Amino acid sequence: MGKDKFENEELIKYGLPTDLWFHVDNLSSAHVYLRVPDGASLDNIPANVLEECCQIVKDNSIKGKKEAKVDIVYTPWENLLKKQSMEVGQVGFKKQKRVTTVTTHKNNTIVRNLNRTKREEQPDLVAQRYAYDEAQRKKLEAEKREMKQRKKQEAKEAKQRQELQSYSDLMTYDDMSSNKNLSMTEEDYEESFM
């Protein structure tokens, strides 16, 4: 979560494609990011986790905190649009269809529980982003190597199937014999056929 517009700006810049971004709709508030585990889908996020994120955002909005209910928007980080003409901490969306809006009612119990278990960290966002990008690059390279190996194996198997269906090795020179160099007599030779 960004405490101010400058921290929000850093979060916008160095978020991960797997992050889910939360904000109070049409009011000033903190930017809250949910780091979705690798391989998990945004559709599989438990409802209570989404509710907790919404409550954090609402509680960290000066005006939203005072309201009984507010609309919260959330979208994948990669859907955020940041233009140079925008103020510090301000964002738009690339595709409005990917933005979800939920109405959140004040729930002090959830907020109190979250504040009791809250711990503040100052993660190195740049290092986390570079580590993520490096892991993705290695994963992509491994997939490419695996694909290349699979294609090589498929080509080998196709060549073997083609050779099995071919007559090219049916009559090789080494397998042939001639009667020219036979040490049999003509009568022995004729008897060998019978």
C-alpha positions as YAML, in Angstrom:
chain: A
units: angstrom
residues:
- id: 1
  name: MET
  ca: [0.00, 0.00, 0.00]
- id: 2
  name: GLY
  ca: [1.24, 3.46, -0.87]
- id: 3
  name: LYS
  ca: [1.13, 5.94, 2.00]
- id: 4
  name: ASP
  ca: [1.20, 9.00, -0.26]
- id: 5
  name: LYS
  ca: [1.14, 9.93, -3.92]
- id: 6
  name: PHE
  ca: [4.91, 9.47, -4.25]
- id: 7
  name: GLU
  ca: [4.81, 5.92, -2.88]
- id: 8
  name: ASN
  ca: [1.77, 5.30, -5.10]
- id: 9
  name: GLU
  ca: [3.86, 6.43, -8.07]
- id: 10
  name: GLU
  ca: [6.57, 3.88, -7.24]
- id: 11
  name: LEU
  ca: [3.96, 1.14, -6.91]
- id: 12
  name: ILE
  ca: [2.49, 2.11, -10.28]
- id: 13
  name: LYS
  ca: [5.92, 2.02, -11.89]
- id: 14
  name: TYR
  ca: [7.23, -1.23, -10.41]
- id: 15
  name: GLY
  ca: [4.10, -3.33, -9.92]
- id: 16
  name: LEU
  ca: [4.04, -6.90, -11.18]
- id: 17
  name: PRO
  ca: [1.71, -8.16, -13.92]
- id: 18
  name: THR
  ca: [0.21, -10.53, -11.34]
- id: 19
  name: ASP
  ca: [-0.71, -7.68, -8.94]
- id: 20
  name: LEU
  ca: [-4.29, -6.56, -8.40]
- id: 21
  name: TRP
  ca: [-4.72, -2.78, -7.84]
- id: 22
  name: PHE
  ca: [-7.43, -1.30, -5.56]
- id: 23
  name: HIS
  ca: [-8.58, 2.31, -5.15]
- id: 24
  name: VAL
  ca: [-11.64, 4.22, -3.92]
- id: 25
  name: ASP
  ca: [-13.62, 5.29, -6.98]
- id: 26
  name: ASN
  ca: [-13.66, 9.07, -7.60]
- id: 27
  name: LEU
  ca: [-12.03, 9.89, -4.23]
- id: 28
  name: SER
  ca: [-8.48, 10.28, -3.06]
- id: 29
  name: SER
  ca: [-7.16, 7.14, -1.39]
- id: 30
  name: ALA
  ca: [-4.17, 4.91, -0.95]
- id: 31
  name: HIS
  ca: [-3.29, 2.52, -3.75]
- id: 32
  name: VAL
  ca: [-3.53, -1.01, -2.41]
- id: 33
  name: TYR
  ca: [-1.91, -3.89, -4.26]
- id: 34
  name: LEU
  ca: [-2.69, -7.54, -3.78]
- id: 35
  name: ARG
  ca: [0.20, -9.70, -4.89]
- id: 36
  name: VAL
  ca: [-1.48, -12.73, -6.43]
- id: 37
  name: PRO
  ca: [0.63, -15.91, -6.15]
- id: 38
  name: ASP
  ca: [2.23, -17.10, -9.38]
- id: 39
  name: GLY
  ca: [-0.06, -19.44, -11.28]
- id: 40
  name: ALA
  ca: [-3.19, -18.30, -9.42]
- id: 41
  name: SER
  ca: [-6.04, -16.70, -11.32]
- id: 42
  name: LEU
  ca: [-7.63, -13.38, -10.47]
- id: 43
  name: ASP
  ca: [-10.98, -15.19, -10.60]
- id: 44
  name: ASN
  ca: [-9.90, -17.54, -7.77]
- id: 45
  name: ILE
  ca: [-9.20, -14.87, -5.16]
- id: 46
  name: PRO
  ca: [-11.28, -15.63, -2.05]
- id: 47
  name: ALA
  ca: [-14.12, -13.17, -1.37]
- id: 48
  name: ASN
  ca: [-12.84, -12.45, 2.14]
- id: 49
  name: VAL
  ca: [-9.43, -11.38, 0.76]
- id: 50
  name: LEU
  ca: [-11.11, -9.02, -1.71]
- id: 51
  name: GLU
  ca: [-13.28, -7.63, 1.11]
- id: 52
  name: GLU
  ca: [-10.21, -7.04, 3.29]
- id: 53
  name: CYS
  ca: [-8.44, -5.19, 0.47]
- id: 54
  name: CYS
  ca: [-11.52, -3.04, -0.08]
- id: 55
  name: GLN
  ca: [-11.72, -2.26, 3.64]
- id: 56
  name: ILE
  ca: [-8.04, -1.25, 3.69]
- id: 57
  name: VAL
  ca: [-8.57, 1.10, 0.75]
- id: 58
  name: LYS
  ca: [-11.71, 2.61, 2.30]
- id: 59
  name: ASP
  ca: [-9.98, 3.07, 5.66]
- id: 60
  name: ASN
  ca: [-7.04, 4.83, 3.97]
- id: 61
  name: SER
  ca: [-9.15, 7.40, 2.17]
- id: 62
  name: ILE
  ca: [-9.69, 10.68, 4.03]
- id: 63
  name: LYS
  ca: [-13.20, 11.21, 2.63]
- id: 64
  name: GLY
  ca: [-14.05, 7.54, 2.04]
- id: 65
  name: LYS
  ca: [-13.30, 6.63, 5.65]
- id: 66
  name: LYS
  ca: [-16.12, 8.92, 6.82]
- id: 67
  name: GLU
  ca: [-18.71, 7.48, 4.42]
- id: 68
  name: ALA
  ca: [-20.95, 4.54, 5.33]
- id: 69
  name: LYS
  ca: [-20.33, 3.01, 1.90]
- id: 70
  name: VAL
  ca: [-18.07, 3.76, -1.06]
- id: 71
  name: ASP
  ca: [-17.37, 2.25, -4.45]
- id: 72
  name: ILE
  ca: [-14.01, 0.53, -4.78]
- id: 73
  name: VAL
  ca: [-12.46, -0.20, -8.16]
- id: 74
  name: TYR
  ca: [-9.93, -2.93, -8.77]
- id: 75
  name: THR
  ca: [-8.13, -4.14, -11.85]
- id: 76
  name: PRO
  ca: [-4.97, -6.05, -12.78]
- id: 77
  name: TRP
  ca: [-1.85, -3.88, -12.51]
- id: 78
  name: GLU
  ca: [-1.10, -4.31, -16.21]
- id: 79
  name: ASN
  ca: [-4.41, -2.57, -17.00]
- id: 80
  name: LEU
  ca: [-3.22, 0.66, -15.35]
- id: 81
  name: LEU
  ca: [-2.45, 3.51, -17.73]
- id: 82
  name: LYS
  ca: [0.07, 6.16, -16.71]
- id: 83
  name: LYS
  ca: [0.63, 9.14, -19.04]
- id: 84
  name: GLN
  ca: [3.27, 11.83, -18.59]
- id: 85
  name: SER
  ca: [0.57, 14.50, -18.49]
- id: 86
  name: MET
  ca: [-0.99, 12.92, -15.36]
- id: 87
  name: GLU
  ca: [-0.23, 14.17, -11.86]
- id: 88
  name: VAL
  ca: [1.97, 12.17, -9.51]
- id: 89
  name: GLY
  ca: [0.06, 9.12, -8.26]
- id: 90
  name: GLN
  ca: [-2.74, 9.50, -10.81]
- id: 91
  name: VAL
  ca: [-3.64, 6.65, -13.19]
- id: 92
  name: GLY
  ca: [-6.19, 5.71, -15.80]
- id: 93
  name: PHE
  ca: [-7.15, 2.40, -17.34]
- id: 94
  name: LYS
  ca: [-6.20, 0.84, -20.66]
- id: 95
  name: LYS
  ca: [-9.43, -1.17, -20.89]
- id: 96
  name: GLN
  ca: [-12.45, -0.14, -18.85]
- id: 97
  name: LYS
  ca: [-13.93, -3.65, -19.29]
- id: 98
  name: ARG
  ca: [-11.20, -5.07, -17.06]
- id: 99
  name: VAL
  ca: [-12.12, -2.79, -14.14]
- id: 100
  name: THR
  ca: [-14.39, -4.20, -11.43]
- id: 101
  name: THR
  ca: [-16.40, -1.92, -9.16]
- id: 102
  name: VAL
  ca: [-17.75, -3.10, -5.81]
- id: 103
  name: THR
  ca: [-19.68, -1.19, -3.17]
- id: 104
  name: THR
  ca: [-18.02, -1.53, 0.20]
- id: 105
  name: HIS
  ca: [-19.83, -0.85, 3.47]
- id: 106
  name: LYS
  ca: [-17.97, 0.21, 6.56]
- id: 107
  name: ASN
  ca: [-16.91, -2.84, 8.60]
- id: 108
  name: ASN
  ca: [-14.93, -1.74, 11.64]
- id: 109
  name: THR
  ca: [-14.40, -5.34, 12.80]
- id: 110
  name: ILE
  ca: [-12.39, -6.23, 9.69]
- id: 111
  name: VAL
  ca: [-10.44, -2.95, 9.88]
- id: 112
  name: ARG
  ca: [-9.59, -3.48, 13.58]
- id: 113
  name: ASN
  ca: [-8.43, -7.08, 12.90]
- id: 114
  name: LEU
  ca: [-6.29, -5.92, 9.98]
- id: 115
  name: ASN
  ca: [-4.77, -3.07, 12.01]
- id: 116
  name: ARG
  ca: [-3.89, -5.48, 14.84]
- id: 117
  name: THR
  ca: [-2.00, -7.78, 12.46]
- id: 118
  name: LYS
  ca: [-0.54, -4.98, 10.33]
- id: 119
  name: ARG
  ca: [3.19, -4.86, 9.81]
- id: 120
  name: GLU
  ca: [4.98, -2.20, 7.83]
- id: 121
  name: GLU
  ca: [7.73, -3.06, 5.38]
- id: 122
  name: GLN
  ca: [9.71, -1.04, 2.89]
- id: 123
  name: PRO
  ca: [10.30, -3.58, 0.13]
- id: 124
  name: ASP
  ca: [12.76, -2.86, -2.66]
- id: 125
  name: LEU
  ca: [10.21, -2.59, -5.47]
- id: 126
  name: VAL
  ca: [12.87, -2.28, -8.17]
- id: 127
  name: ALA
  ca: [14.68, -5.44, -7.01]
- id: 128
  name: GLN
  ca: [11.38, -7.34, -6.77]
- id: 129
  name: ARG
  ca: [10.45, -6.30, -10.31]
- id: 130
  name: TYR
  ca: [13.85, -7.24, -11.71]
- id: 131
  name: ALA
  ca: [13.74, -10.60, -9.91]
- id: 132
  name: TYR
  ca: [10.25, -11.25, -11.30]
- id: 133
  name: ASP
  ca: [11.34, -10.31, -14.84]
- id: 134
  name: GLU
  ca: [14.43, -12.54, -14.56]
- id: 135
  name: ALA
  ca: [12.34, -15.49, -13.36]
- id: 136
  name: GLN
  ca: [9.89, -14.98, -16.23]
- id: 137
  name: ARG
  ca: [12.77, -14.79, -18.74]
- id: 138
  name: LYS
  ca: [14.27, -18.05, -17.41]
- id: 139
  name: LYS
  ca: [10.87, -19.72, -17.51]
- id: 140
  name: LEU
  ca: [10.37, -18.61, -21.12]
- id: 141
  name: GLU
  ca: [13.85, -19.83, -22.11]
- id: 142
  name: ALA
  ca: [13.17, -23.22, -20.49]
- id: 143
  name: GLU
  ca: [9.87, -23.50, -22.38]
- id: 144
  name: LYS
  ca: [11.65, -22.65, -25.66]
- id: 145
  name: ARG
  ca: [14.34, -25.29, -24.99]
- id: 146
  name: GLU
  ca: [11.67, -27.85, -24.17]
- id: 147
  name: MET
  ca: [9.74, -26.97, -27.34]
- id: 148
  name: LYS
  ca: [12.91, -27.24, -29.45]
- id: 149
  name: GLN
  ca: [13.74, -30.62, -27.89]
- id: 150
  name: ARG
  ca: [10.19, -31.86, -28.48]
- id: 151
  name: LYS
  ca: [10.29, -30.76, -32.15]
- id: 152
  name: LYS
  ca: [13.66, -32.48, -32.58]
- id: 153
  name: GLN
  ca: [12.24, -35.70, -31.08]
- id: 154
  name: GLU
  ca: [9.12, -35.46, -33.27]
- id: 155
  name: ALA
  ca: [11.29, -34.99, -36.38]
- id: 156
  name: LYS
  ca: [13.38, -38.01, -35.42]
- id: 157
  name: GLU
  ca: [10.26, -40.14, -34.92]
- id: 158
  name: ALA
  ca: [8.80, -38.93, -38.23]
- id: 159
  name: LYS
  ca: [12.05, -39.85, -40.03]
- id: 160
  name: GLN
  ca: [11.97, -43.32, -38.44]
- id: 161
  name: ARG
  ca: [8.35, -43.82, -39.53]
- id: 162
  name: GLN
  ca: [9.24, -42.69, -43.05]
- id: 163
  name: GLU
  ca: [12.17, -45.10, -43.20]
- id: 164
  name: LEU
  ca: [9.95, -47.97, -42.05]
- id: 165
  name: GLN
  ca: [7.52, -47.21, -44.86]
- id: 166
  name: SER
  ca: [10.27, -46.81, -47.45]
- id: 167
  name: TYR
  ca: [11.74, -49.56, -49.67]
- id: 168
  name: SER
  ca: [15.13, -47.84, -49.87]
- id: 169
  name: ASP
  ca: [16.91, -50.34, -47.59]
- id: 170
  name: LEU
  ca: [15.14, -53.43, -48.89]
- id: 171
  name: MET
  ca: [17.75, -54.34, -51.49]
- id: 172
  name: THR
  ca: [21.16, -53.27, -50.21]
- id: 173
  name: TYR
  ca: [24.33, -54.34, -51.99]
- id: 174
  name: ASP
  ca: [25.66, -56.23, -48.97]
- id: 175
  name: ASP
  ca: [22.51, -58.37, -48.77]
- id: 176
  name: MET
  ca: [22.67, -59.40, -52.43]
- id: 177
  name: SER
  ca: [24.39, -62.53, -53.73]
- id: 178
  name: SER
  ca: [25.33, -63.63, -57.19]
- id: 179
  name: ASN
  ca: [25.60, -67.08, -58.72]
- id: 180
  name: LYS
  ca: [28.71, -65.93, -60.52]
- id: 181
  name: ASN
  ca: [31.02, -66.79, -57.67]
- id: 182
  name: LEU
  ca: [29.22, -69.94, -56.54]
- id: 183
  name: SER
  ca: [31.35, -72.96, -55.83]
- id: 184
  name: MET
  ca: [28.44, -75.30, -56.59]
- id: 185
  name: THR
  ca: [28.05, -77.38, -59.62]
- id: 186
  name: GLU
  ca: [25.08, -76.82, -61.84]
- id: 187
  name: GLU
  ca: [23.34, -79.94, -60.56]
- id: 188
  name: ASP
  ca: [23.89, -78.94, -56.89]
- id: 189
  name: TYR
  ca: [22.54, -75.53, -57.65]
- id: 190
  name: GLU
  ca: [19.35, -76.89, -59.25]
- id: 191
  name: GLU
  ca: [18.83, -79.28, -56.34]
- id: 192
  name: SER
  ca: [19.10, -76.37, -53.81]
- id: 193
  name: PHE
  ca: [15.86, -74.98, -55.25]
- id: 194
  name: MET
  ca: [13.93, -78.11, -54.53]
...
